[in-house]
Each structure stands twice: as C-alpha cells, then as structure tokens.
mmCIF file of C-alpha atoms in Angstrom:
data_model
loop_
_atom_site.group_PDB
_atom_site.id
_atom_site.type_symbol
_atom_site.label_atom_id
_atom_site.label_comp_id
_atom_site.label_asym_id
_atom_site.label_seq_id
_atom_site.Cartn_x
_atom_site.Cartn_y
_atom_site.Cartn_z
ATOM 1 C CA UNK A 1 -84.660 8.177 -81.818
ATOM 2 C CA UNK A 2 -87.387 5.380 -82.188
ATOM 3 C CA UNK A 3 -90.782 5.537 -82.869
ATOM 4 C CA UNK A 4 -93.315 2.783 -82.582
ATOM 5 C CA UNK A 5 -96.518 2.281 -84.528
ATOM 6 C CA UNK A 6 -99.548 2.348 -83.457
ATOM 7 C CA UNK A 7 -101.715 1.430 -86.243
ATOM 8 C CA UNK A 8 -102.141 2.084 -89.718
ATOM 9 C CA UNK A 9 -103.389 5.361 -89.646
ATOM 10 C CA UNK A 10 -99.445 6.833 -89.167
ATOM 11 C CA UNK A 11 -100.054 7.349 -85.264
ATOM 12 C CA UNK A 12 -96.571 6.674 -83.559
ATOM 13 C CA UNK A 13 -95.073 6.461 -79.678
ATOM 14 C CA UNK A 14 -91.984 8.093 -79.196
ATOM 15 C CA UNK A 15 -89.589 9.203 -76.326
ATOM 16 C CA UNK A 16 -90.511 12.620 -74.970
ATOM 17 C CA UNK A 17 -87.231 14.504 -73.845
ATOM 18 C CA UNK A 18 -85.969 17.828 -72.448
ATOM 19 C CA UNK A 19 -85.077 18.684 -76.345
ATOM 20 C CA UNK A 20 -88.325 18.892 -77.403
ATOM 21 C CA UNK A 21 -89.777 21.311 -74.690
ATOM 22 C CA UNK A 22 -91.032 24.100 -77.268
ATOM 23 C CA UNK A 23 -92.893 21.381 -79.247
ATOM 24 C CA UNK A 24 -94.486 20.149 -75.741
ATOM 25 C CA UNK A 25 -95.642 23.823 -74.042
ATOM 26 C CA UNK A 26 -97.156 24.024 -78.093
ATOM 27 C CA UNK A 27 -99.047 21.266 -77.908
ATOM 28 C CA UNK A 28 -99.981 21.910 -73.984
ATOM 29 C CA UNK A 29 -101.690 25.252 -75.317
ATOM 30 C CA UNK A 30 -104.024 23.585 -78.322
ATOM 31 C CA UNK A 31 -104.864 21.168 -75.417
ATOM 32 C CA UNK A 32 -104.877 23.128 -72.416
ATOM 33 C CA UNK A 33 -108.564 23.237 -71.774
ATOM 34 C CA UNK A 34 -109.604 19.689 -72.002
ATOM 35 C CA UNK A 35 -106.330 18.109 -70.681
ATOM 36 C CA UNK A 36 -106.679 20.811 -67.343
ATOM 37 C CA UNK A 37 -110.346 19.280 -67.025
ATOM 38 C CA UNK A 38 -109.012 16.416 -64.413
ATOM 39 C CA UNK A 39 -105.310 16.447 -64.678
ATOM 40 C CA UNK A 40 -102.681 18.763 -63.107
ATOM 41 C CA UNK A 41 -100.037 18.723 -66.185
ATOM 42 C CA UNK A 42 -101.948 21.685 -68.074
ATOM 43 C CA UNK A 43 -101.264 23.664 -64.963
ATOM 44 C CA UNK A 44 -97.866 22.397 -64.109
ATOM 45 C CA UNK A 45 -96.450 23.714 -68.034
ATOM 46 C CA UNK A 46 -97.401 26.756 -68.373
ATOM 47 C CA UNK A 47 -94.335 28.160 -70.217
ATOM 48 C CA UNK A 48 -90.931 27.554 -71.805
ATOM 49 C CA UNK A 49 -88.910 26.952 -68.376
ATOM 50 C CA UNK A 50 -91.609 24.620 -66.956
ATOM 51 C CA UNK A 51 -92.047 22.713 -69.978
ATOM 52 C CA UNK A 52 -88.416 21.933 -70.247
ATOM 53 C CA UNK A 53 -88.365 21.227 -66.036
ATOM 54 C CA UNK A 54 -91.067 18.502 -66.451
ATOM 55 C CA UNK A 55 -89.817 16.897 -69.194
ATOM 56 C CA UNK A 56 -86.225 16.553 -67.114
ATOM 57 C CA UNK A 57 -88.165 15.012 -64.346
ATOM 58 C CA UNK A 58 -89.041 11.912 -66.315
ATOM 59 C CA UNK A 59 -85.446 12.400 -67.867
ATOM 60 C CA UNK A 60 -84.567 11.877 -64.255
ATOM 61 C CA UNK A 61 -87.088 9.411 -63.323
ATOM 62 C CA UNK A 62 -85.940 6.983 -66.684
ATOM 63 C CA UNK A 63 -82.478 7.176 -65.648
ATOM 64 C CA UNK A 64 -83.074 5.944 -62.428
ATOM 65 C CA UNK A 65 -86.297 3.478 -63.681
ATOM 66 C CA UNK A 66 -88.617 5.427 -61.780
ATOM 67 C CA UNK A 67 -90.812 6.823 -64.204
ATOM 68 C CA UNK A 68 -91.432 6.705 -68.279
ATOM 69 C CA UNK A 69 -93.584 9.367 -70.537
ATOM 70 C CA UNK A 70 -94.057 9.016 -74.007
ATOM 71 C CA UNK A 71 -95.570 11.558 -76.868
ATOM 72 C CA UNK A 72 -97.939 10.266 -79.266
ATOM 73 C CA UNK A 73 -97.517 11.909 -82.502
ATOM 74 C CA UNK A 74 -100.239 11.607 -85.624
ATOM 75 C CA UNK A 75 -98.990 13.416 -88.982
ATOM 76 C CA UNK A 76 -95.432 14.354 -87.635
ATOM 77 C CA UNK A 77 -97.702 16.277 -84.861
ATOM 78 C CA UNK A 78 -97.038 15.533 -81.026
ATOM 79 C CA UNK A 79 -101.180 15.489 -79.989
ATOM 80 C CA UNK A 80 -100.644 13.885 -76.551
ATOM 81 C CA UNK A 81 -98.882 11.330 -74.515
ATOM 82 C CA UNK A 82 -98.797 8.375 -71.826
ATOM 83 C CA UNK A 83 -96.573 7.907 -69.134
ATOM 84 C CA UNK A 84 -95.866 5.928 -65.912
ATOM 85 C CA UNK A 85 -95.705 8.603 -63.371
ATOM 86 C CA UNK A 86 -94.621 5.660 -60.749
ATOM 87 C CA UNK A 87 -92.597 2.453 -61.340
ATOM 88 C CA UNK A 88 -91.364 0.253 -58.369
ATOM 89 C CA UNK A 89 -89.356 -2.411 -59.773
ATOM 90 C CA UNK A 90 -88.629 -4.109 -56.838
ATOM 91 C CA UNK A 91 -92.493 -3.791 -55.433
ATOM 92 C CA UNK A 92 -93.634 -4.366 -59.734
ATOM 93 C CA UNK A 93 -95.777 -1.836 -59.610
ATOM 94 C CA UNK A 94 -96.114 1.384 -61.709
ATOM 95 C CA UNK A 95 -98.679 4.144 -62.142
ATOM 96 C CA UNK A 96 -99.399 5.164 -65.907
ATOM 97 C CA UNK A 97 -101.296 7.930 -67.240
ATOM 98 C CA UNK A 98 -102.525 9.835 -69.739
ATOM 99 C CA UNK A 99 -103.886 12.952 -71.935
ATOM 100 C CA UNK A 100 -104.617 14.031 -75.569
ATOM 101 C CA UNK A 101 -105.630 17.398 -76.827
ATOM 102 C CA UNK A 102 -108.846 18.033 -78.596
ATOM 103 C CA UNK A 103 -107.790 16.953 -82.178
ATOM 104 C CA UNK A 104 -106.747 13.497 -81.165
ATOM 105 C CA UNK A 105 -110.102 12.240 -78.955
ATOM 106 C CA UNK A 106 -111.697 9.565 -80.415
ATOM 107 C CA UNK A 107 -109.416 7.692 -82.118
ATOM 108 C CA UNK A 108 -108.303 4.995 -79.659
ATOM 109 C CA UNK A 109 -104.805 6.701 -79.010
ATOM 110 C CA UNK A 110 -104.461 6.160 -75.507
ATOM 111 C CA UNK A 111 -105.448 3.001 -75.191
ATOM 112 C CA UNK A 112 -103.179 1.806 -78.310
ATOM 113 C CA UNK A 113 -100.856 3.753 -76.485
ATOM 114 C CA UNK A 114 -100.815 2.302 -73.453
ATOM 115 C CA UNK A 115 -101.090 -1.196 -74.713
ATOM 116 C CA UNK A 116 -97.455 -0.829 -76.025
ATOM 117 C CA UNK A 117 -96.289 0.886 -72.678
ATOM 118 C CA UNK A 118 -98.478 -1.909 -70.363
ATOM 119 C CA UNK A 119 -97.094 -4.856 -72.790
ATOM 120 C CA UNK A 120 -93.578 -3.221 -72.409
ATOM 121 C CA UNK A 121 -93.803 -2.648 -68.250
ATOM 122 C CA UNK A 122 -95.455 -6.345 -67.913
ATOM 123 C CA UNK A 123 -92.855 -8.136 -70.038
ATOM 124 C CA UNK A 124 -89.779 -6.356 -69.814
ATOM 125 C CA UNK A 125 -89.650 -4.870 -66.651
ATOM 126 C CA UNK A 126 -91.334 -7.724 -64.627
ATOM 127 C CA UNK A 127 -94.008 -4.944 -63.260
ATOM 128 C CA UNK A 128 -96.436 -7.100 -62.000
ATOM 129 C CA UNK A 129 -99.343 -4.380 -61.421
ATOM 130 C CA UNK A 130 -100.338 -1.705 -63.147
ATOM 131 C CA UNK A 131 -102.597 1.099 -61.713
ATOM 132 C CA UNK A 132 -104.501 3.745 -63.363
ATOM 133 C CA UNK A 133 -105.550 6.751 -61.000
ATOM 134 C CA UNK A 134 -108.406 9.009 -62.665
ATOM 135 C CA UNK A 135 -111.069 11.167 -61.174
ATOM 136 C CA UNK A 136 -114.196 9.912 -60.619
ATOM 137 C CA UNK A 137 -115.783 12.305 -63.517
ATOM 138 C CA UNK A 138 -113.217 11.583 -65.885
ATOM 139 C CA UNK A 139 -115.282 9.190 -68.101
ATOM 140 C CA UNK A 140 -113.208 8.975 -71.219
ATOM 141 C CA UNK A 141 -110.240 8.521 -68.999
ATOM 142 C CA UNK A 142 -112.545 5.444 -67.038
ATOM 143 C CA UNK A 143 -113.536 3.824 -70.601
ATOM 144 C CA UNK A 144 -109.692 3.493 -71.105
ATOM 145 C CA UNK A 145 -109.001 1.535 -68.111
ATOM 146 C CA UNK A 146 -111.787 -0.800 -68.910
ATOM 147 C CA UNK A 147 -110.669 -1.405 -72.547
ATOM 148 C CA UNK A 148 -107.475 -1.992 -70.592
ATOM 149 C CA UNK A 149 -109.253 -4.695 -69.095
ATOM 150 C CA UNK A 150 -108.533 -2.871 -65.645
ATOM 151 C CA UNK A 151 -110.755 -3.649 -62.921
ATOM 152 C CA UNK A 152 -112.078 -1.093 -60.535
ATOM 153 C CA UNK A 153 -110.235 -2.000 -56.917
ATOM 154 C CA UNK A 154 -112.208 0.877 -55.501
ATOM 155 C CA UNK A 155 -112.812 5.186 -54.710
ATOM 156 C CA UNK A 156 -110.150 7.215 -52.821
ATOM 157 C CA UNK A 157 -112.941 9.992 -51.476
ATOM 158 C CA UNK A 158 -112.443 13.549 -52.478
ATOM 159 C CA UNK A 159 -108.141 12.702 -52.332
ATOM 160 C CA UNK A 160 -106.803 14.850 -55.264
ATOM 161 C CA UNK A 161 -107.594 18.757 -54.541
ATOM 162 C CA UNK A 162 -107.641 19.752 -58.531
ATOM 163 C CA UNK A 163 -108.214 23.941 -58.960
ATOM 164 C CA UNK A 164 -109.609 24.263 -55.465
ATOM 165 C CA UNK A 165 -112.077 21.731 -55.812
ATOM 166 C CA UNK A 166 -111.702 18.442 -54.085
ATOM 167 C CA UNK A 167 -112.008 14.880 -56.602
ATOM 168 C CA UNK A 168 -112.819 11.677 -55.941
ATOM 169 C CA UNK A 169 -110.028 8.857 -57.727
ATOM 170 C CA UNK A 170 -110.720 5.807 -58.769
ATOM 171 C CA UNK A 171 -108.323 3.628 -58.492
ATOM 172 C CA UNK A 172 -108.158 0.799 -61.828
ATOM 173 C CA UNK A 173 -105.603 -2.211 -61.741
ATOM 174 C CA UNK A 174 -104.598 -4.992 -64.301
ATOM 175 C CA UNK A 175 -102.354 -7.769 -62.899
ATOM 176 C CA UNK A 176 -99.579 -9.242 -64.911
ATOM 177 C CA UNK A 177 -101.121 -12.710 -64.944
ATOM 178 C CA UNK A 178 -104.623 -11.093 -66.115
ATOM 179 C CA UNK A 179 -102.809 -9.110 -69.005
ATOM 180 C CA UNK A 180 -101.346 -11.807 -70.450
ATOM 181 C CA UNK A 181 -104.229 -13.789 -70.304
ATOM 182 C CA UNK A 182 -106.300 -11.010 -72.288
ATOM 183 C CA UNK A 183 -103.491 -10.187 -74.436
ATOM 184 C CA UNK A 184 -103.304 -14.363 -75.544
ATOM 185 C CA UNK A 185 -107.228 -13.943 -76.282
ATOM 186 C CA UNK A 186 -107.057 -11.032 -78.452
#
C-alpha cells in the first residue's frame, strides 16, 4: 500500500479498500454527527455489512475508472476522506467529495487532500473538469471549493432530499486550464 503526504504534520492519503471496513464504520461513528449534517455517507454505513458494501463500490468503480475514494489518516488514525464519486474519462469530467470527523476540522485536510486527488485527475487522467456538489448551507464544505480556486457555475434549487428535508446544491467547477494556471502561481 502507498501513502502520500500531506504536510509536515504526519497527515497522509491512502487507498481506502473493502479490507479496511471495521476501521471505516469506526471512524463513521466518532464522525457520524457532523459528517450526516449535509452528506448521505453517515447514513449509507451504518454497520459492518454496509461499510464493507460501500467501500466495494469504489472497489468497483476504480476498476472500471469510474470512481476513486481515499482515507486521510493523521497519527496512524483514518479521520476522514475524499473521493471522486463520478469520473467520465471520455467526457473529462469527475465529481469529488468530501468529509472529516470532528477531530480533524480545521486543519486544511480536505483541501490538501484534494489538491493531490485534483492534481492527480487533471494530469494523469486528462479530466478536464472537476465539479464539487455541496449544499447550499454547507459553508466549510463552500470555503473548500474556493481555496480550490473553484468558481461557483450556479444553485440546483432544493435537488438533494437529505433526512426529509429538501437542499439546495451548489454546484463549484475548476477547469483543467485554470488549475494549472493557479497551481504554476502558487
């Protein structure tokens, strides 16, 4: 297995697989709460068996270049995770996402995170857009796409029914061209 760095405070990407279900439905309960704020996953791994069945449907969705999901792990400890719930290679387009639990918000994670995954999608897979779906009143999840350099392309009105309520997404997009640009300024 690999792991990638993320900085020098230890934080590291890594593959998530089917193996490491247990560690995944552990780290879904210390996070339950805040990731189940705006996002479906806390309520689609719930136990064991669904754990291990979500993690096989990105198992299924790499083999096939469909889909990617990564664990971010500070101090040996998986805390949360990006993924691209979409890819299109022949279209270039993907999808990513994102969540943390509580003891890893604030620390720039995600968006270190999904630089790595972005740079990776952009460069080695030719994806030409990336889009970032969040609800409307997700604003940490917003302040990531813009330190993406994302811009806003607009508001899919109350379109993601989320515990019987209906959201409004916002739909965020870099373009290949535009995150090379801002990567060559950095």
């Amino acid at each position: 297995m690999y792991a990638i760095s993320l900085g020098d405070d230890g934080a590291e990407l890594r593959p998530l697989e089917p193996w490491q279900a247990e560690e995944f439905l552990a780290h879904m309960e210390r996070g339950r709460d805040l990731i189940g704020r705006h996002v479906g996953l806390a309520d689609a791994v719930t136990d064991l068996a669904s754990s291990r069945t979500f993690l096989e449907s990105y198992a299924k969705k790499a083999a096939t270049d469909t889909g990617r999901i990564y664990g971010i792990w500070t101090d040996d400890k998986l805390v949360g995770g990006v993924l691209f719930r979409t890819m299109d290679i022949a279209q270039g387009a993907a999808e990513a996402g994102c969540w943390l639990e509580p003891s890893a918000v604030g620390r720039g994670l995600v968006t270190r995170a999904c630089r790595v995954i972005i740079d990776w999608a952009v460069e080695a897979r030719g994806i030409h857009r990336v889009e970032w779906h969040v609800s409307a009143a997700n604003e940490p999840s917003i302040a990531v796409a813009r330190r993406l350099g994302m811009t806003k392309d607009g508001v899919l009105r109350e379109s993601f029914l989320h515990r019987g309520k209906r959201a409004d997404m916002e739909i965020w997009s870099v373009l290949a061209p535009e995150w090379r640009a801002a990567r060559r300024a950095a």
